[in-house]
XYZ file of C-alpha atoms in Angstrom:
255
model
C 0.000 0.000 0.000
C 1.320 3.447 -0.867
C 1.816 5.759 2.110
C -0.428 8.317 0.387
C -3.283 5.845 -0.102
C -6.211 6.271 2.300
C -6.138 3.592 4.958
C -4.779 2.747 8.402
C -1.223 3.818 7.541
C -2.352 7.263 6.401
C -4.518 7.658 9.491
C -1.578 6.742 11.694
C 0.687 9.208 9.860
C -1.891 11.985 10.247
C -2.125 11.335 13.973
C 1.668 11.333 14.223
C 1.701 14.751 12.568
C -0.847 16.065 15.060
C 1.166 14.691 17.983
C 4.387 16.142 16.595
C 2.904 19.616 16.191
C 1.187 19.465 19.588
C 4.427 18.548 21.376
C 6.595 21.098 19.567
C 7.594 24.401 21.109
C 6.628 26.302 17.971
C 5.482 25.875 14.361
C 6.824 22.778 12.595
C 7.797 22.794 8.902
C 6.777 20.071 6.469
C 10.397 19.048 5.845
C 10.997 18.633 9.569
C 7.860 16.481 9.795
C 9.074 14.250 6.967
C 12.433 13.768 8.690
C 10.861 13.003 12.061
C 8.303 10.589 10.638
C 10.682 8.912 8.199
C 8.436 9.457 5.196
C 8.490 11.463 1.976
C 7.715 15.168 1.777
C 4.906 14.436 -0.666
C 3.260 12.154 1.915
C 3.402 14.907 4.508
C 1.834 17.464 2.156
C -0.835 14.944 1.165
C -1.860 14.663 4.837
C -1.453 18.338 5.712
C -4.177 19.238 3.208
C -7.155 17.701 5.032
C -5.694 18.486 8.468
C -5.583 22.201 7.657
C -8.883 22.152 5.759
C -10.634 20.694 8.824
C -9.004 23.186 11.181
C -6.829 20.741 13.106
C -3.713 22.600 11.904
C -3.047 26.112 10.586
C -0.220 27.636 8.595
C 1.786 29.828 10.927
C 3.267 33.180 10.061
C 6.834 32.735 8.959
C 6.211 29.161 7.850
C 5.435 25.884 9.486
C 2.263 24.479 11.017
C 0.648 25.002 14.410
C -2.452 23.595 16.178
C -5.679 24.902 14.674
C -9.007 26.060 16.148
C -10.576 22.608 15.886
C -8.239 21.429 18.659
C -9.939 23.746 21.156
C -13.352 22.364 20.200
C -12.131 18.799 20.646
C -10.744 19.677 24.069
C -14.056 21.195 25.172
C -15.857 18.073 23.979
C -13.416 15.886 25.896
C -13.986 17.941 29.044
C -17.737 17.397 28.761
C -17.309 13.647 28.275
C -15.166 13.247 31.394
C -17.555 15.336 33.469
C -15.608 18.591 33.715
C -18.529 21.004 33.972
C -18.394 24.755 33.364
C -17.573 25.459 37.019
C -14.292 23.562 37.034
C -12.142 26.404 35.748
C -13.469 28.839 38.324
C -13.034 26.280 41.109
C -9.406 25.729 40.132
C -8.749 29.461 40.230
C -10.240 29.620 43.735
C -8.127 26.651 44.806
C -4.987 28.288 43.474
C -5.807 31.482 45.348
C -6.487 29.643 48.605
C -3.486 27.309 48.437
C -0.920 29.492 46.714
C -0.179 26.549 44.403
C -1.079 25.543 40.857
C -4.324 23.547 40.761
C -5.476 20.628 38.580
C -8.603 18.661 37.707
C -7.841 15.073 36.684
C -10.110 12.261 35.492
C -9.976 8.474 35.268
C -12.089 6.894 32.539
C -11.837 3.715 30.467
C -8.443 2.787 31.877
C -6.919 6.212 31.204
C -5.906 9.029 33.520
C -5.899 12.527 32.068
C -5.095 15.941 33.484
C -8.154 17.739 32.120
C -7.594 21.317 33.291
C -5.003 23.323 35.178
C -4.136 26.818 36.364
C -0.479 26.340 35.383
C 0.499 28.812 32.620
C 0.583 27.116 29.217
C 3.531 29.390 28.399
C 5.669 27.801 31.137
C 7.536 24.921 29.447
C 9.349 24.012 32.664
C 6.217 23.234 34.678
C 6.189 19.462 35.349
C 2.412 18.884 35.213
C 0.398 19.885 32.165
C -3.045 18.969 30.756
C -3.019 15.795 28.716
C -2.535 12.050 29.198
C -0.919 11.267 32.538
C 2.004 8.902 31.979
C 3.299 9.143 35.565
C 0.144 8.251 37.505
C 1.932 5.983 39.988
C 4.255 8.868 40.877
C 1.688 11.673 41.234
C -0.807 12.450 43.969
C -3.747 12.704 41.558
C -2.763 9.377 39.996
C -2.602 7.732 43.416
C -6.038 8.857 44.598
C -7.636 7.830 41.308
C -5.960 4.414 41.237
C -6.865 3.930 44.905
C -10.507 4.311 43.899
C -10.666 1.515 41.315
C -10.849 -2.221 41.895
C -7.557 -4.022 42.393
C -7.922 -6.026 39.163
C -8.529 -2.840 37.190
C -5.545 -1.214 38.855
C -3.292 -4.180 38.077
C -4.281 -4.020 34.412
C -3.584 -0.292 34.369
C -0.122 -0.697 35.893
C 0.682 -3.635 33.614
C -0.182 -1.523 30.591
C 1.494 1.710 31.677
C 4.336 0.362 33.791
C 5.900 1.849 36.908
C 8.887 3.735 35.554
C 11.356 5.329 37.964
C 11.413 9.124 37.565
C 13.327 10.005 40.736
C 14.902 8.121 43.621
C 11.588 8.540 45.488
C 9.381 6.907 42.848
C 7.604 3.750 43.998
C 8.269 1.066 41.384
C 7.328 -2.121 43.296
C 3.688 -3.230 43.089
C 3.492 -4.391 46.718
C 4.832 -1.092 48.017
C 2.419 0.766 45.772
C -0.533 -1.220 47.122
C 0.544 -0.333 50.655
C 0.767 3.318 49.638
C -2.754 3.243 48.199
C -4.090 1.627 51.373
C -2.623 4.579 53.276
C -4.235 6.978 50.770
C -7.656 5.390 51.298
C -7.214 5.531 55.057
C -6.255 9.204 55.272
C -8.457 10.454 52.424
C -5.727 12.197 50.436
C -2.506 11.444 48.568
C 0.865 13.161 48.659
C 3.720 12.750 46.234
C 6.964 14.294 47.462
C 9.419 14.461 44.584
C 8.228 11.176 43.054
C 7.440 12.494 39.578
C 9.725 15.534 39.656
C 12.431 15.908 42.311
C 11.636 19.569 42.962
C 7.847 19.323 43.314
C 5.315 17.974 45.785
C 1.659 17.403 44.888
C -1.415 16.799 47.052
C -4.713 15.345 45.795
C -8.186 14.283 46.891
C -10.966 12.479 45.063
C -14.051 14.483 44.104
C -17.224 12.479 44.924
C -19.862 11.790 42.302
C -17.801 11.201 39.178
C -20.407 8.881 37.676
C -20.368 5.358 36.267
C -16.775 4.340 35.511
C -15.471 7.892 35.953
C -13.427 9.271 38.851
C -12.298 12.852 39.390
C -9.524 14.339 41.499
C -8.495 17.814 42.578
C -4.823 18.440 43.239
C -2.184 21.104 43.661
C 1.560 21.150 43.078
C 4.231 23.385 44.513
C 7.966 23.370 45.190
C 8.768 20.870 47.931
C 10.568 23.484 50.015
C 7.356 25.529 50.150
C 5.201 22.510 50.980
C 7.252 21.716 54.075
C 6.427 25.137 55.524
C 2.697 25.262 54.720
C 1.479 21.712 54.152
C -1.479 22.180 56.528
C -2.773 25.205 54.601
C -2.372 23.408 51.287
C -4.242 20.275 52.389
C -6.998 22.372 53.961
C -7.444 24.353 50.741
C -7.803 21.169 48.665
C -10.292 19.707 51.153
C -12.376 22.889 51.114
C -12.469 22.907 47.307
C -13.563 19.252 47.272
C -16.378 20.101 49.680
C -17.431 22.863 47.298
C -17.661 20.359 44.462
C -19.657 17.995 46.653
C -22.101 20.809 47.321
C -22.537 21.522 43.623
C -20.237 24.538 43.309
C -17.979 22.765 40.856
C -20.824 21.467 38.668
C -18.907 18.405 37.494
C -21.913 16.631 36.112
C -21.675 15.768 32.419
């Protein structure tokens, strides 16, 4: 099959282009795409046509391609499907103000954990936690509280699929130790990750009740570990208060 012929290979190439552009720090040229994907320039242009026509990509000033307006619509649709109601953004802003730390709304659904929304500036490339698929769930507080809320068989399948990679010397990479950690999370009602995903950051998370069938939600914050040591009580209290607000309907997380 030719790489420019419609079919699974072309679909996969198109998705690779979208991922490449999404992960880049700026516009990506067609020649750079061809080099990264290991395909011909003509194949890239063949796929760029429908991607730009449908608004998934746009031509950037000065050359290259950037994410298009359709991406924002897809993200809003995804937020609705995971139960992130219109009040989530405002709740995260309140949580950031109360805690003095960046705030996040994370969801578990269909065996996937995703950071759905955040107060962290999208212009800060050094921030360790950003919206998108969570590949470090076993090392983050929001990942821990969400995995603590699913059945053990479901959790085992999740960890088998995603692995337990070591990100720092604090990361838990042994299944038995992780199960003990989740038992502690369930007992105390919150999770803490001190330098497990990023050595400089600590995160705190709690589950938001009422996620719906097969869906779990979590609220969390992250801040430099040195700051957390001095005001951990304030941070935990702020997360708990925000969770209570969601429970009372303030967050409007219903789909």
